[in-house]
Structures are given as C-alpha cells and as structure tokens.
Short mmCIF file of C-alpha atoms in Angstrom, two decimals:
data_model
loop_
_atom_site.label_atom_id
_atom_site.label_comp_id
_atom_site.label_asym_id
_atom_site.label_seq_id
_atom_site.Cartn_x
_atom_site.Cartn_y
_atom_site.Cartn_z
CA UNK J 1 0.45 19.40 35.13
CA UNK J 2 3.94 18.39 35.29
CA UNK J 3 4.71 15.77 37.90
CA UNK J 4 7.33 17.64 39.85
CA UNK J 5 9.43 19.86 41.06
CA UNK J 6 7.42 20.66 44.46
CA UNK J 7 5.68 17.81 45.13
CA UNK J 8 2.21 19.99 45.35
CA UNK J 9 0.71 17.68 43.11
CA UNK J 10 0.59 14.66 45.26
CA UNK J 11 -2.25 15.36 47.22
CA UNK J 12 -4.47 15.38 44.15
CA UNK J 13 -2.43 12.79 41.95
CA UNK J 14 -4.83 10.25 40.79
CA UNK J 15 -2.07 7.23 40.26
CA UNK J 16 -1.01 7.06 44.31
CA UNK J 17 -2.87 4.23 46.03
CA UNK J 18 -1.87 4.16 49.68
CA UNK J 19 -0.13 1.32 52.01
CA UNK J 20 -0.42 1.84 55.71
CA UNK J 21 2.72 0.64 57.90
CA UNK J 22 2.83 -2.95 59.25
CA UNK J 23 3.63 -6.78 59.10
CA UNK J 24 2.54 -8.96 56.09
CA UNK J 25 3.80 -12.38 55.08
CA UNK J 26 6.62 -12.07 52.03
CA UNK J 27 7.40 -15.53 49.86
CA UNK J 28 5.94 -18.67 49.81
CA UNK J 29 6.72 -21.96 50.94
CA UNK J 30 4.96 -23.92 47.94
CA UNK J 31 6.34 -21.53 45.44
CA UNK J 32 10.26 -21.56 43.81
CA UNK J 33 12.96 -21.98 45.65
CA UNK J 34 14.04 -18.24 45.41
CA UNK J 35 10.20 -17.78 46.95
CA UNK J 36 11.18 -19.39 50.37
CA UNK J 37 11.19 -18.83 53.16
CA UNK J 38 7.92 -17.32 53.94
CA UNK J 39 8.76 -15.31 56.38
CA UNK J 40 7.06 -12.26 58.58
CA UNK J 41 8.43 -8.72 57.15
CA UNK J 42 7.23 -4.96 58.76
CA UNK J 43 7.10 -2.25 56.37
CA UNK J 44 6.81 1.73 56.54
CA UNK J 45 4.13 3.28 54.99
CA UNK J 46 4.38 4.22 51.56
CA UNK J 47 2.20 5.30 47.85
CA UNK J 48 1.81 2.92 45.57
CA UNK J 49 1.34 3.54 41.60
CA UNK J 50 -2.64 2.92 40.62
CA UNK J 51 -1.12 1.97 37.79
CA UNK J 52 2.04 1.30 35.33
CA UNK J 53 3.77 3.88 33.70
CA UNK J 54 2.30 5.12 30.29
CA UNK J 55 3.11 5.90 27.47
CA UNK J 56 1.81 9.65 27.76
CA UNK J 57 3.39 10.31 31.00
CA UNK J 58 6.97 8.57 30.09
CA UNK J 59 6.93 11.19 27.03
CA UNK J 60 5.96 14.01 28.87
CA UNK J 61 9.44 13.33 30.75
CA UNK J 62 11.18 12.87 27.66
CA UNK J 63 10.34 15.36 25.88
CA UNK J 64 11.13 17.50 29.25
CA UNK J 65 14.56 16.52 29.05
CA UNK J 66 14.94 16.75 25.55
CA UNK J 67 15.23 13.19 24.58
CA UNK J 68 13.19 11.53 21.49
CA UNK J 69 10.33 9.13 22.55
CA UNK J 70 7.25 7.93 19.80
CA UNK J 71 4.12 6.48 21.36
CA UNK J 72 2.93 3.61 19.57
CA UNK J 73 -0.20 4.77 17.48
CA UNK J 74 -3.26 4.58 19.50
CA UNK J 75 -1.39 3.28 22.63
CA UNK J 76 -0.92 6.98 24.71
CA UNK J 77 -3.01 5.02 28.26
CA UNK J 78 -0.97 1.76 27.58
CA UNK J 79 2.20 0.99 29.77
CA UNK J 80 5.49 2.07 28.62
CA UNK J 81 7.94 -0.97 27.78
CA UNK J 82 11.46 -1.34 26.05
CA UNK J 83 12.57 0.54 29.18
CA UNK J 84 16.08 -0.62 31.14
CA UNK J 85 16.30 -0.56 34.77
CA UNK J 86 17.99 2.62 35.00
CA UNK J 87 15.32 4.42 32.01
CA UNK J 88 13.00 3.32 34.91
CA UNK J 89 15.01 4.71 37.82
CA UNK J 90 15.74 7.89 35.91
CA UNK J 91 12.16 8.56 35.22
CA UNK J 92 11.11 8.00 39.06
CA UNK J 93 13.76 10.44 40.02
CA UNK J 94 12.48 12.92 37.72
CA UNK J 95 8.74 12.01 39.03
CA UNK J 96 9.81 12.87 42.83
CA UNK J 97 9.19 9.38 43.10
CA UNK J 98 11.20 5.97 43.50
CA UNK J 99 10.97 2.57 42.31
CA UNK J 100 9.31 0.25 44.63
CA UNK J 101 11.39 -2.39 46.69
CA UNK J 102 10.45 -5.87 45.76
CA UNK J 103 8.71 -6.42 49.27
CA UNK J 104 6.52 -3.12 48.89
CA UNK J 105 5.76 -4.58 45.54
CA UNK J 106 4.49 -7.69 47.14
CA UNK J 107 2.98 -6.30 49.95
CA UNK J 108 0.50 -3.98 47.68
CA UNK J 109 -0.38 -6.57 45.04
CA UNK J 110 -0.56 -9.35 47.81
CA UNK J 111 -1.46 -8.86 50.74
CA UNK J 112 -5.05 -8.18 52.68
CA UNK J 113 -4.82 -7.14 56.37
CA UNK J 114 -7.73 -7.90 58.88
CA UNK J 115 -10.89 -5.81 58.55
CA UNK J 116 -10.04 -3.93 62.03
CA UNK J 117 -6.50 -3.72 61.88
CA UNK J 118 -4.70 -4.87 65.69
CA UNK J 119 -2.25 -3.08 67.56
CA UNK J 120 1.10 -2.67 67.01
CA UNK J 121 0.87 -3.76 63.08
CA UNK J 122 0.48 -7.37 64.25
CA UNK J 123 0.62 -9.92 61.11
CA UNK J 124 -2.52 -11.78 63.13
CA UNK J 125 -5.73 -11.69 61.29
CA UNK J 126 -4.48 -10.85 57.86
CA UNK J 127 -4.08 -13.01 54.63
CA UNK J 128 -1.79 -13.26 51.46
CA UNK J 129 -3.26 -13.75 48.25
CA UNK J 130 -1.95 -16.17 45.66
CA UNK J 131 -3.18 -13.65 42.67
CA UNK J 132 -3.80 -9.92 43.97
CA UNK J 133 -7.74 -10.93 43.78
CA UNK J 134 -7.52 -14.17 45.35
CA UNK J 135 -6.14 -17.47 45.35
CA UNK J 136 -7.76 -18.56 42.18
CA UNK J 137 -6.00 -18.20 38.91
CA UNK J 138 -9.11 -16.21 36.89
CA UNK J 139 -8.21 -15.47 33.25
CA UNK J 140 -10.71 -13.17 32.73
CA UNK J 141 -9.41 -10.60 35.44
CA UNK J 142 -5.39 -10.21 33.36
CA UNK J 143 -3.63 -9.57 30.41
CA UNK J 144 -1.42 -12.40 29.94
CA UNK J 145 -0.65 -15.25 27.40
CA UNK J 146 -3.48 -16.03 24.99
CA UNK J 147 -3.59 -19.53 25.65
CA UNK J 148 -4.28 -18.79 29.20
CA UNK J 149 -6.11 -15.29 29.27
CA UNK J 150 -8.33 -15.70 26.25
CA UNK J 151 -8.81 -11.78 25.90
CA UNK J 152 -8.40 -10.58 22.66
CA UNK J 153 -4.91 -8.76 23.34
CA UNK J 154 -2.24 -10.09 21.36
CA UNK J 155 -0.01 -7.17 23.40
CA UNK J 156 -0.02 -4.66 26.00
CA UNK J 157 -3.51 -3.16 27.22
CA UNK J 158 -4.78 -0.17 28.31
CA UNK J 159 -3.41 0.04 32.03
CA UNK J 160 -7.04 -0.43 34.46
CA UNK J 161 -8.43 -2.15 31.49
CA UNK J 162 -9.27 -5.30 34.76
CA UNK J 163 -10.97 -4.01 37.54
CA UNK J 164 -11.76 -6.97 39.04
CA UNK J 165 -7.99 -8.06 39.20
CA UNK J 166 -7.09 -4.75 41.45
CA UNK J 167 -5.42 -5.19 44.37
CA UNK J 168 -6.69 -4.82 47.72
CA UNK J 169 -5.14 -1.15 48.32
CA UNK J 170 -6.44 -0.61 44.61
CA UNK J 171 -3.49 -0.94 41.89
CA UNK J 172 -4.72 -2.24 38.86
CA UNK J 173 -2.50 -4.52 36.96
CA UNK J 174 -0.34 -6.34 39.09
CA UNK J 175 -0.66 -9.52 37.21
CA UNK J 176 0.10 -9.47 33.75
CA UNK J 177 0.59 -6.91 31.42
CA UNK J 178 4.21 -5.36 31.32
CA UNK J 179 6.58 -6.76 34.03
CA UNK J 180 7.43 -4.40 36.63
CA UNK J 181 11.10 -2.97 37.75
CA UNK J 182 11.70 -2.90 41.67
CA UNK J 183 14.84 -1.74 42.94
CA UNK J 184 16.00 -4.68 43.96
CA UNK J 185 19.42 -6.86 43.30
CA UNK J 186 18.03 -10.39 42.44
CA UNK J 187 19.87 -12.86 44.63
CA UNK J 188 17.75 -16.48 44.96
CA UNK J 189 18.92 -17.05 48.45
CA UNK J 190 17.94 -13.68 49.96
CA UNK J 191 14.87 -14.63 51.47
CA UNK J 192 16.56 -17.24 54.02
CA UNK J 193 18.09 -14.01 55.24
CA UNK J 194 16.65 -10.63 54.13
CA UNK J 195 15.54 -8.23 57.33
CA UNK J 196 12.73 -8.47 59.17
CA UNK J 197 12.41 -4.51 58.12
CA UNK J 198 11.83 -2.40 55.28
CA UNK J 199 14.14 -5.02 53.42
CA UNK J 200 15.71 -3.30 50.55
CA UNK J 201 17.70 -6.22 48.66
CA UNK J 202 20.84 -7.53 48.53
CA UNK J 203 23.69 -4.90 48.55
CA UNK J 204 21.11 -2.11 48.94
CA UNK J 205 24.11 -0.31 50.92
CA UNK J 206 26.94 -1.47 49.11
CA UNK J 207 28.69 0.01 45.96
CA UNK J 208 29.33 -2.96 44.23
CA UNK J 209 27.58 -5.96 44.35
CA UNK J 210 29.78 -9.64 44.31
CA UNK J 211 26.50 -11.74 44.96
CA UNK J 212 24.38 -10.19 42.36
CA UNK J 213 24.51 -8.97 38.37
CA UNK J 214 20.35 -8.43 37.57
CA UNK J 215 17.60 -6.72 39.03
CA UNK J 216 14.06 -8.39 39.92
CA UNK J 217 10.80 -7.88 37.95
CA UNK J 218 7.65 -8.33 39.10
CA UNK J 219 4.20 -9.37 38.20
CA UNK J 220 4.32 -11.02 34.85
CA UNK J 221 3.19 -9.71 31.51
CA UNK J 222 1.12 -9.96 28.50
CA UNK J 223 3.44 -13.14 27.07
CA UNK J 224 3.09 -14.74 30.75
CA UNK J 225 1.20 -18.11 31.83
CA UNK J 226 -0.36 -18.12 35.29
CA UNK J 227 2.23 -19.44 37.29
CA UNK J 228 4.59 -16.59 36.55
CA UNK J 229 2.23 -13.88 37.18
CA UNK J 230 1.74 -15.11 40.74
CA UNK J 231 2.26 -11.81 43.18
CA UNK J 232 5.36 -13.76 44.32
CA UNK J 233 7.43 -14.68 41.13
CA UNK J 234 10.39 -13.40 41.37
CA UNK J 235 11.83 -12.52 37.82
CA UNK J 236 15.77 -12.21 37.17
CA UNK J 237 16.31 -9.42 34.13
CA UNK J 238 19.55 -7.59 32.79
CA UNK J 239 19.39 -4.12 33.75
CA UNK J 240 20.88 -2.08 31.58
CA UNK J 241 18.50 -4.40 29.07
CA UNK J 242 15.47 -2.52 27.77
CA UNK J 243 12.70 -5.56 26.93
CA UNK J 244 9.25 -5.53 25.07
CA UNK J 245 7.65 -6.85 28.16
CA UNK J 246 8.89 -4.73 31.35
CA UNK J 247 7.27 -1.37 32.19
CA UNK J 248 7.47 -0.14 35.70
CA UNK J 249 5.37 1.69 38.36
CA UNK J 250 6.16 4.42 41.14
CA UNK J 251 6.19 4.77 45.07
CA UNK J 252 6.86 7.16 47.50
CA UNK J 253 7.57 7.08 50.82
CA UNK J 254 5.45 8.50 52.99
CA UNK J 255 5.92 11.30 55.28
CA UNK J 256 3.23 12.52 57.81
CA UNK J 257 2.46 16.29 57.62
#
C-alpha cells in the first residue's frame, strides 16, 4: 500500500513502464539551439513512470511525513503541480525512486527502437519521434492550450485521460499536461558536449554549479502550444519555484535479480 520502504512493491506497481538498455538519438538538429546537436547517446536500463504524479499519491507522502497537502476537489487521479524541484526530488526519495535524467526522459517519450532489436544496442534500425506518437502534431491525442488542443480542459486532466498519445514503452502523458522535473542542470550548450553515456547534466558531480542556476522541464503542459510540447523542448525553470504547470514523474534504475 505504501510505496516504500522495501521495495517489494515494485514487481506489482502498476505506474513502472520499462526501458531496455541501448543507443537512441537525443536533440534535434531542426529544433532550438539548446536542441542541437543531435547526437547518438547509450543508456542503462531503467522504469519509467506510466504516469505523472497525482494528487492521491503526493498526499499519501505528505500526510506520511506529517506535512499539510489539500487535493483540489474532484482532482485525487489528476497530476500534482505547484511542486519545486526539490518537493519533487524529496518525494522520489521517499518513493525509493529518482527523478528521471533529461535523456531518460527523452528516450521514453521519444524514441522507437527496431522491431527485432540488433546486437550490441546498435542505434541502426530505430527512429525518434517528433511527438511520443509520431511526427504529426495531433490535438486530439494531449492536453495542452485550448487554441491548439480543442478538448474541453481549461486545466490539468486526469493523468491516461490520451491513450493514443502514449509513448512507445507506454507512459501516458508526455506531451502536455503538467511539465515534468528531470534532474538535470539546464545549460543550452550541453548538448555540443554531454557524454555519449548515461549523461546526467551539467555539474551532475559537482557541488556547485558556475555554468548553471535552473533545472530542465520536460514535456509541456496544459497552457502549452505544440511546438513546446515537442519530446525535445527543453524548458529552463527556477527550482526552488513551485509553478501551476510542473508536476513530475518517477524512475528507477534497474537492477537484474
């Protein structure tokens, strides 16, 4: 019932979607500057979130640690917001989880790898997606600005209320809705030299940080038009700056038994 301390629960947890190790393709050469280079990036496996963090299950943690929290009437299945960076870290800790890194973020909401997956977790044979359906913007499949998602939300939705936006390793909600926290430092020139593996940001293994002051967001949300909910925006927020439309959604690493 409670999501921790033994880590039992994860072989029956409902949220996890899983990622297999290998290549994919991170940025993109026709998107913002801070998008480029696109450039080949191997990742560990890992669990992905099925979907955001709710409302039910961010007050189940507060109310474990004896903290006030009020779920908006009638919202309990919609993603938490008003959360900082470090609410979001905090939580994930107290989950036995983590907060994704920006390129396991893209990876899951991106990426599709070749129907018979080659050797050595070759890049060949696989393909990014512009949207985590496709490369078609399709309003109908996202929660995001009225004028472009004509849905009848005027905010946050019930997280897997678009199954036919999922991803291809099945997380719902990856465009639009709430923004999503990553770990990451946001630093616009990091691509032209982030490693080739299991990149973990700028300054991942420093105390201090001299090039960056905000952490990336990811996915776009319900006040969002279509280019910013590509599965390669890269959003630039305060962190210690809780905002009506950033959530955030859970990984783990994964460990073979």
């Amino acid at each position: 019932e409670r999501l921790r301390p033994d880590g039992a629960w994860r072989a029956h947890l409902k949220y996890e979607c899983y990622v297999p190790a290998g290549k994919f393709i991170m940025g993109d050469d026709k998107g913002g500057s801070d998008e480029k280079p696109a450039h080949e990036v191997y990742l560990d496996a890992y669990y992905i979130g099925k979907y955001p963090v709710t409302n039910a299950e961010y007050a189940r943690y507060k109310e474990d640690i004896k903290q006030p929290f009020t779920i908006p009437q009638g919202k309990d299945d919609h993603p938490v917001v008003s959360v900082s960076w470090y609410d979001a870290r905090d939580y994930a800790a107290w989950a036995g989880m983590r907060l994704l890194t920006e390129a396991e973020w893209e990876k899951a909401a991106s990426w599709s790898p070749p129907s018979i997956p080659p050797s050595g977790g070759e890049v060949k044979g696989g393909r990014k997606r512009k949207y985590p359906w496709g490369d078609e913007f399709e309003p109908l499949l996202l929660n995001c600005l009225p004028f472009y998602c004509p849905v009848g939300y005027e905010f946050t939705a019930p997280v897997g209320s678009f199954p036919g936006g999922v991803s291809y390793y099945g997380a719902y909600d990856m465009a639009g809705n709430v923004w999503e926290w990553t770990n990451d430092w946001f630093d616009g020139s990091y691509y032209w030299r982030s490693p080739y593996e299991n990149p973990r940001g700028p300054c991942a293994d420093q105390f201090t940080c001299e090039v960056a002051s905000n952490r990336v967001a990811r996915g776009g949300s319900y006040r969002d038009e279509d280019t910013r909910t590509r599965s390669t925006y890269r959003y630039e927020a305060s962190d210690d700056c809780p905002n009506l439309n950033i959530g955030m959604r859970c990984a783990l690493s994964y460990e073979p038994q």
